[in-house]
Amino acid sequence: MNAPQLRAHKRRNGAAPLVMLTAYDEPSARLADAAGVDLLLVGDSLANVVLGHDDTLHVTVEMMAHHVAAVAAARPAAMIVADMPWLSYHGTVADAVMNAGVLIRAGAHAVKVEGGRNRLPVVQALVDAEIPVIGHLGLTPQSVLALGGFRVQAKTSEAAERLIADAIALEAAGICALVIEAVPAEVGSAVTEAVTVATIGIGAGAGTDGQVLVFHDLLGLTGRAPAKFVRQYADLGSMVTAAIRSYADDVRNAAFPGADETY
Ligand code: KIV
């Protein structure tokens, strides 16, 4: 998968739905790539998922680059997309281009930015710098303070129209795909109809050109009940705890290490 292929990947043209999954380190990237995902997202959700924060506002470009490099070390066939973290593209356009360059040099093939028409200068500058850009509309987690929480977006027809206008403007600015998060299914489908670039939904219904989930949600590793839009395909959290309990029992009972585990 590369940026031109991604841009053209539309289900209405006969393409199969795209599969995107987050990855934050080498093992998760290697396992997801072996399963044949199309895109690996080094999401700023790593703030919540692996660093224990309540929101995504706590990661910096340097932290993102650290995780992008770990994912790239898996040398995946999948395209690596890196989130530009909060404040890395909200100042000058020149700073945004340099920050995106750090993520590309760390191993990303594209960057993702949150926001609509307010982000057009940044998107255009990144595209001018030959950096593939993915947009992100609907619930944009970096806006959590301004939005007053994590809520389903575009629930009124006016808000849905604004979101579609944002999508069309981002497409004209040169994005190669658009993530749509937490909107009614009809809005996910309407945006997908309105643009020629691939849309990738999370909590946006079945009508988008692809789906994205968080690695730890899919595998049951969060220790929390999954959100409504998540399908949990395994309960690895319980398996991990049971395995570690067995190890602890074996150590305490002097059953580990055995003779064949000893030099
Ligand atoms: O950071 C992330 O994991 C994301 C997905 C929710 C799309 O942006």
Short mmCIF file of C-alpha atoms and ligand atoms in Angstrom, two decimals:
data_model
loop_
_atom_site.label_atom_id
_atom_site.label_comp_id
_atom_site.label_asym_id
_atom_site.label_seq_id
_atom_site.Cartn_x
_atom_site.Cartn_y
_atom_site.Cartn_z
CA MET A 1 0.00 0.00 0.00
CA ASN A 2 1.36 3.43 -0.92
CA ALA A 3 -0.19 6.90 -0.96
CA PRO A 4 -1.51 6.88 -4.57
CA GLN A 5 -2.97 3.40 -4.07
CA LEU A 6 -4.57 4.51 -0.83
CA ARG A 7 -6.05 7.65 -2.42
CA ALA A 8 -7.73 5.56 -5.13
CA HIS A 9 -8.96 2.82 -2.79
CA LYS A 10 -12.76 3.16 -2.97
CA ARG A 11 -15.23 0.38 -2.36
CA ARG A 12 -17.55 1.90 -4.95
CA ASN A 13 -14.80 1.13 -7.50
CA GLY A 14 -14.75 -2.52 -6.41
CA ALA A 15 -11.95 -2.35 -3.82
CA ALA A 16 -12.20 -4.48 -0.66
CA PRO A 17 -12.52 -2.54 2.63
CA LEU A 18 -9.17 -1.31 3.96
CA VAL A 19 -7.86 -2.71 7.25
CA MET A 20 -6.02 -0.32 9.55
CA LEU A 21 -4.82 -1.15 13.07
CA THR A 22 -2.81 0.82 15.58
CA ALA A 23 0.70 -0.35 16.47
CA TYR A 24 2.99 1.31 18.96
CA ASP A 25 6.01 -1.01 19.02
CA GLU A 26 7.91 -3.65 17.04
CA PRO A 27 6.07 -6.76 18.32
CA SER A 28 2.59 -5.31 17.70
CA ALA A 29 3.64 -4.12 14.22
CA ARG A 30 5.16 -7.52 13.37
CA LEU A 31 2.08 -9.44 14.55
CA ALA A 32 -0.38 -7.13 12.77
CA ASP A 33 1.69 -7.18 9.58
CA ALA A 34 1.81 -10.99 9.64
CA ALA A 35 -2.01 -10.89 9.77
CA GLY A 36 -2.01 -8.83 6.56
CA VAL A 37 -3.33 -5.43 7.66
CA ASP A 38 -3.08 -2.71 5.00
CA LEU A 39 -2.10 0.19 7.26
CA LEU A 40 -0.42 0.48 10.66
CA LEU A 41 -1.34 3.62 12.57
CA VAL A 42 1.13 4.84 15.16
CA GLY A 43 -1.69 6.71 16.82
CA ASP A 44 -1.29 9.35 19.49
CA SER A 45 -3.77 7.09 21.30
CA LEU A 46 -0.56 5.57 22.62
CA ALA A 47 -0.89 8.28 25.28
CA ASN A 48 -4.01 6.59 26.65
CA VAL A 49 -3.32 3.01 25.63
CA VAL A 50 0.29 2.44 26.64
CA LEU A 51 1.32 5.50 28.67
CA GLY A 52 -1.72 5.63 30.98
CA HIS A 53 -2.90 9.19 30.28
CA ASP A 54 -6.58 10.20 30.13
CA ASP A 55 -6.24 11.90 26.74
CA THR A 56 -3.88 12.24 23.78
CA LEU A 57 -2.57 15.67 24.70
CA HIS A 58 0.51 14.34 26.50
CA VAL A 59 2.58 13.03 23.60
CA THR A 60 5.23 15.06 21.79
CA VAL A 61 6.82 14.73 18.36
CA GLU A 62 9.86 13.10 19.99
CA MET A 63 7.69 10.51 21.74
CA MET A 64 5.80 9.78 18.53
CA ALA A 65 9.07 9.43 16.60
CA HIS A 66 10.34 6.96 19.20
CA HIS A 67 7.29 4.71 18.62
CA VAL A 68 7.30 5.20 14.83
CA ALA A 69 10.90 3.97 14.75
CA ALA A 70 9.93 0.89 16.79
CA VAL A 71 7.08 0.10 14.36
CA ALA A 72 9.32 0.69 11.34
CA ALA A 73 11.87 -1.72 12.84
CA ALA A 74 9.38 -4.51 12.06
CA ARG A 75 9.87 -3.63 8.35
CA PRO A 76 6.17 -4.17 7.71
CA ALA A 77 4.63 -4.55 4.26
CA ALA A 78 1.81 -2.33 5.57
CA MET A 79 1.93 1.43 5.12
CA ILE A 80 2.96 3.19 8.35
CA VAL A 81 0.88 6.24 9.27
CA ALA A 82 2.01 8.49 12.14
CA ASP A 83 -0.26 10.83 14.05
CA MET A 84 1.02 14.37 14.30
CA PRO A 85 0.56 15.06 18.01
CA TRP A 86 -1.24 18.01 19.54
CA LEU A 87 0.62 21.34 19.07
CA SER A 88 2.93 19.90 16.41
CA TYR A 89 0.87 21.54 13.61
CA HIS A 90 -1.06 24.26 15.42
CA GLY A 91 1.69 26.91 15.24
CA THR A 92 3.49 27.96 12.08
CA VAL A 93 3.16 25.96 8.89
CA ALA A 94 6.98 25.79 8.69
CA ASP A 95 7.11 24.15 12.14
CA ALA A 96 4.42 21.67 11.07
CA VAL A 97 6.44 20.64 8.00
CA MET A 98 9.60 20.14 10.07
CA ASN A 99 7.67 18.14 12.70
CA ALA A 100 6.15 15.91 10.00
CA GLY A 101 9.65 15.44 8.60
CA VAL A 102 10.82 14.07 11.96
CA LEU A 103 8.06 11.42 11.80
CA ILE A 104 8.82 10.57 8.16
CA ARG A 105 12.53 10.23 8.93
CA ALA A 106 11.63 7.95 11.86
CA GLY A 107 9.93 5.60 9.38
CA ALA A 108 6.38 6.83 8.68
CA HIS A 109 5.03 6.82 5.12
CA ALA A 110 2.27 9.36 5.86
CA VAL A 111 1.12 11.62 8.66
CA LYS A 112 -2.38 12.13 10.04
CA VAL A 113 -3.72 15.50 11.22
CA GLU A 114 -6.99 16.23 13.00
CA GLY A 115 -9.35 18.97 11.88
CA GLY A 116 -11.17 20.38 8.87
CA ARG A 117 -11.06 23.68 7.01
CA ASN A 118 -8.99 25.24 9.83
CA ARG A 119 -6.14 22.89 8.81
CA LEU A 120 -6.03 23.63 5.07
CA PRO A 121 -2.80 25.71 5.11
CA VAL A 122 -1.00 22.97 7.05
CA VAL A 123 -2.30 20.18 4.79
CA GLN A 124 -1.31 22.13 1.67
CA ALA A 125 2.18 22.82 3.04
CA LEU A 126 2.72 19.15 3.94
CA VAL A 127 1.52 18.05 0.50
CA ASP A 128 3.84 20.66 -1.09
CA ALA A 129 6.67 19.07 0.91
CA GLU A 130 5.77 15.71 -0.74
CA ILE A 131 4.45 14.28 2.55
CA PRO A 132 1.31 12.14 2.19
CA VAL A 133 -1.39 13.40 4.58
CA ILE A 134 -4.40 11.65 6.06
CA GLY A 135 -7.19 13.80 7.50
CA HIS A 136 -9.22 13.04 10.65
CA LEU A 137 -12.77 14.36 11.15
CA GLY A 138 -15.68 13.69 13.50
CA LEU A 139 -14.51 13.10 17.04
CA THR A 140 -11.00 14.53 17.03
CA PRO A 141 -9.50 13.44 20.37
CA GLN A 142 -6.99 16.30 20.45
CA SER A 143 -10.03 18.64 20.79
CA VAL A 144 -11.21 16.89 23.97
CA LEU A 145 -10.98 20.03 26.13
CA ALA A 146 -12.71 22.23 23.56
CA LEU A 147 -15.42 19.60 22.93
CA GLY A 148 -15.96 19.03 26.66
CA GLY A 149 -15.37 15.27 26.40
CA PHE A 150 -15.30 12.35 23.99
CA ARG A 151 -18.72 12.44 22.31
CA VAL A 152 -20.35 11.25 19.10
CA GLN A 153 -20.14 14.11 16.57
CA ALA A 154 -22.22 15.35 13.62
CA LYS A 155 -25.55 14.33 15.13
CA THR A 156 -27.48 17.23 13.59
CA SER A 157 -27.94 17.77 9.85
CA GLU A 158 -26.10 21.13 10.10
CA ALA A 159 -23.10 19.49 11.80
CA ALA A 160 -23.14 16.68 9.25
CA GLU A 161 -23.13 19.22 6.41
CA ARG A 162 -20.19 21.04 7.99
CA LEU A 163 -18.31 17.77 8.30
CA ILE A 164 -18.95 16.90 4.64
CA ALA A 165 -17.78 20.38 3.59
CA ASP A 166 -14.62 19.87 5.68
CA ALA A 167 -14.00 16.52 3.98
CA ILE A 168 -14.39 18.03 0.50
CA ALA A 169 -12.04 20.90 1.39
CA LEU A 170 -9.41 18.52 2.79
CA GLU A 171 -9.66 16.41 -0.35
CA ALA A 172 -9.09 19.51 -2.51
CA ALA A 173 -6.04 20.34 -0.34
CA GLY A 174 -4.52 16.97 -1.22
CA ILE A 175 -5.16 14.41 1.55
CA CYS A 176 -4.81 10.79 0.42
CA ALA A 177 -7.32 9.35 2.92
CA LEU A 178 -9.66 10.47 5.67
CA VAL A 179 -10.27 8.91 9.09
CA ILE A 180 -13.81 9.52 10.37
CA GLU A 181 -14.36 8.90 14.07
CA ALA A 182 -17.54 8.53 16.14
CA VAL A 183 -20.28 9.81 13.85
CA PRO A 184 -23.66 8.30 12.96
CA ALA A 185 -23.38 5.61 10.27
CA GLU A 186 -25.34 7.75 7.78
CA VAL A 187 -22.72 10.50 8.13
CA GLY A 188 -19.85 8.04 7.59
CA SER A 189 -21.56 6.86 4.40
CA ALA A 190 -22.40 10.38 3.21
CA VAL A 191 -18.80 11.56 3.60
CA THR A 192 -17.58 8.44 1.79
CA GLU A 193 -19.96 9.23 -1.09
CA ALA A 194 -18.89 12.88 -1.17
CA VAL A 195 -15.13 12.34 -1.61
CA THR A 196 -12.96 10.41 -4.06
CA VAL A 197 -10.26 9.56 -1.48
CA ALA A 198 -10.51 6.51 0.80
CA THR A 199 -12.37 6.95 4.08
CA ILE A 200 -11.48 4.86 7.12
CA GLY A 201 -14.01 4.71 9.92
CA ILE A 202 -13.86 4.09 13.65
CA GLY A 203 -17.31 4.16 15.17
CA ALA A 204 -18.56 5.57 11.84
CA GLY A 205 -20.61 2.61 10.59
CA ALA A 206 -20.13 0.07 7.84
CA GLY A 207 -20.29 2.42 4.86
CA THR A 208 -16.72 3.75 4.90
CA ASP A 209 -13.93 2.46 2.63
CA GLY A 210 -12.13 0.84 5.56
CA GLN A 211 -12.06 0.38 9.31
CA VAL A 212 -9.51 1.15 12.01
CA LEU A 213 -9.32 -0.25 15.54
CA VAL A 214 -6.89 0.09 18.41
CA PHE A 215 -4.65 -3.01 18.81
CA HIS A 216 -5.28 -3.31 22.55
CA ASP A 217 -9.08 -2.93 22.15
CA LEU A 218 -9.25 -5.66 19.49
CA LEU A 219 -7.24 -8.07 21.63
CA GLY A 220 -8.86 -7.35 25.00
CA LEU A 221 -5.72 -5.90 26.57
CA THR A 222 -7.13 -2.69 28.07
CA GLY A 223 -8.66 -4.04 31.29
CA ARG A 224 -11.82 -2.03 30.50
CA ALA A 225 -15.17 -2.87 28.93
CA PRO A 226 -14.87 -2.18 25.19
CA ALA A 227 -16.59 0.87 23.70
CA LYS A 228 -19.76 0.24 21.65
CA PHE A 229 -17.92 0.47 18.30
CA VAL A 230 -15.20 -2.04 19.26
CA ARG A 231 -15.38 -5.72 18.39
CA GLN A 232 -13.05 -7.55 20.79
CA TYR A 233 -11.65 -10.57 18.92
CA ALA A 234 -9.75 -12.10 21.84
CA ASP A 235 -9.41 -11.80 25.60
CA LEU A 236 -5.63 -11.79 25.75
CA GLY A 237 -5.67 -9.77 28.98
CA SER A 238 -7.05 -12.76 30.91
CA MET A 239 -4.66 -15.13 29.14
CA VAL A 240 -1.67 -12.92 29.97
CA THR A 241 -2.63 -12.66 33.65
CA ALA A 242 -3.21 -16.45 33.85
CA ALA A 243 0.17 -17.14 32.21
CA ILE A 244 2.01 -14.78 34.57
CA ARG A 245 0.18 -16.32 37.55
CA SER A 246 1.40 -19.76 36.43
CA TYR A 247 4.97 -18.43 36.21
CA ALA A 248 4.67 -16.89 39.70
CA ASP A 249 3.27 -20.15 41.11
CA ASP A 250 6.08 -22.15 39.50
CA VAL A 251 8.74 -19.83 40.92
CA ARG A 252 7.18 -19.90 44.40
CA ASN A 253 6.85 -23.71 44.29
CA ALA A 254 10.45 -24.07 43.05
CA ALA A 255 9.06 -25.72 39.86
CA PHE A 256 10.84 -23.19 37.61
CA PRO A 257 13.52 -23.37 36.34
CA GLY A 258 13.68 -27.11 35.68
CA ALA A 259 16.76 -29.12 34.80
CA ASP A 260 16.35 -28.53 31.06
CA GLU A 261 16.00 -24.77 31.63
CA THR A 262 19.34 -24.59 33.44
CA TYR A 263 22.91 -24.19 32.05
O1 KIV B 1 -4.68 7.66 17.68
C1 KIV B 1 -5.47 6.82 17.23
O2 KIV B 1 -5.47 5.65 17.61
C2 KIV B 1 -6.43 7.27 16.22
C3 KIV B 1 -7.52 6.33 15.86
C4 KIV B 1 -8.57 6.39 16.89
C5 KIV B 1 -8.06 6.61 14.51
O3 KIV B 1 -6.33 8.35 15.74
#
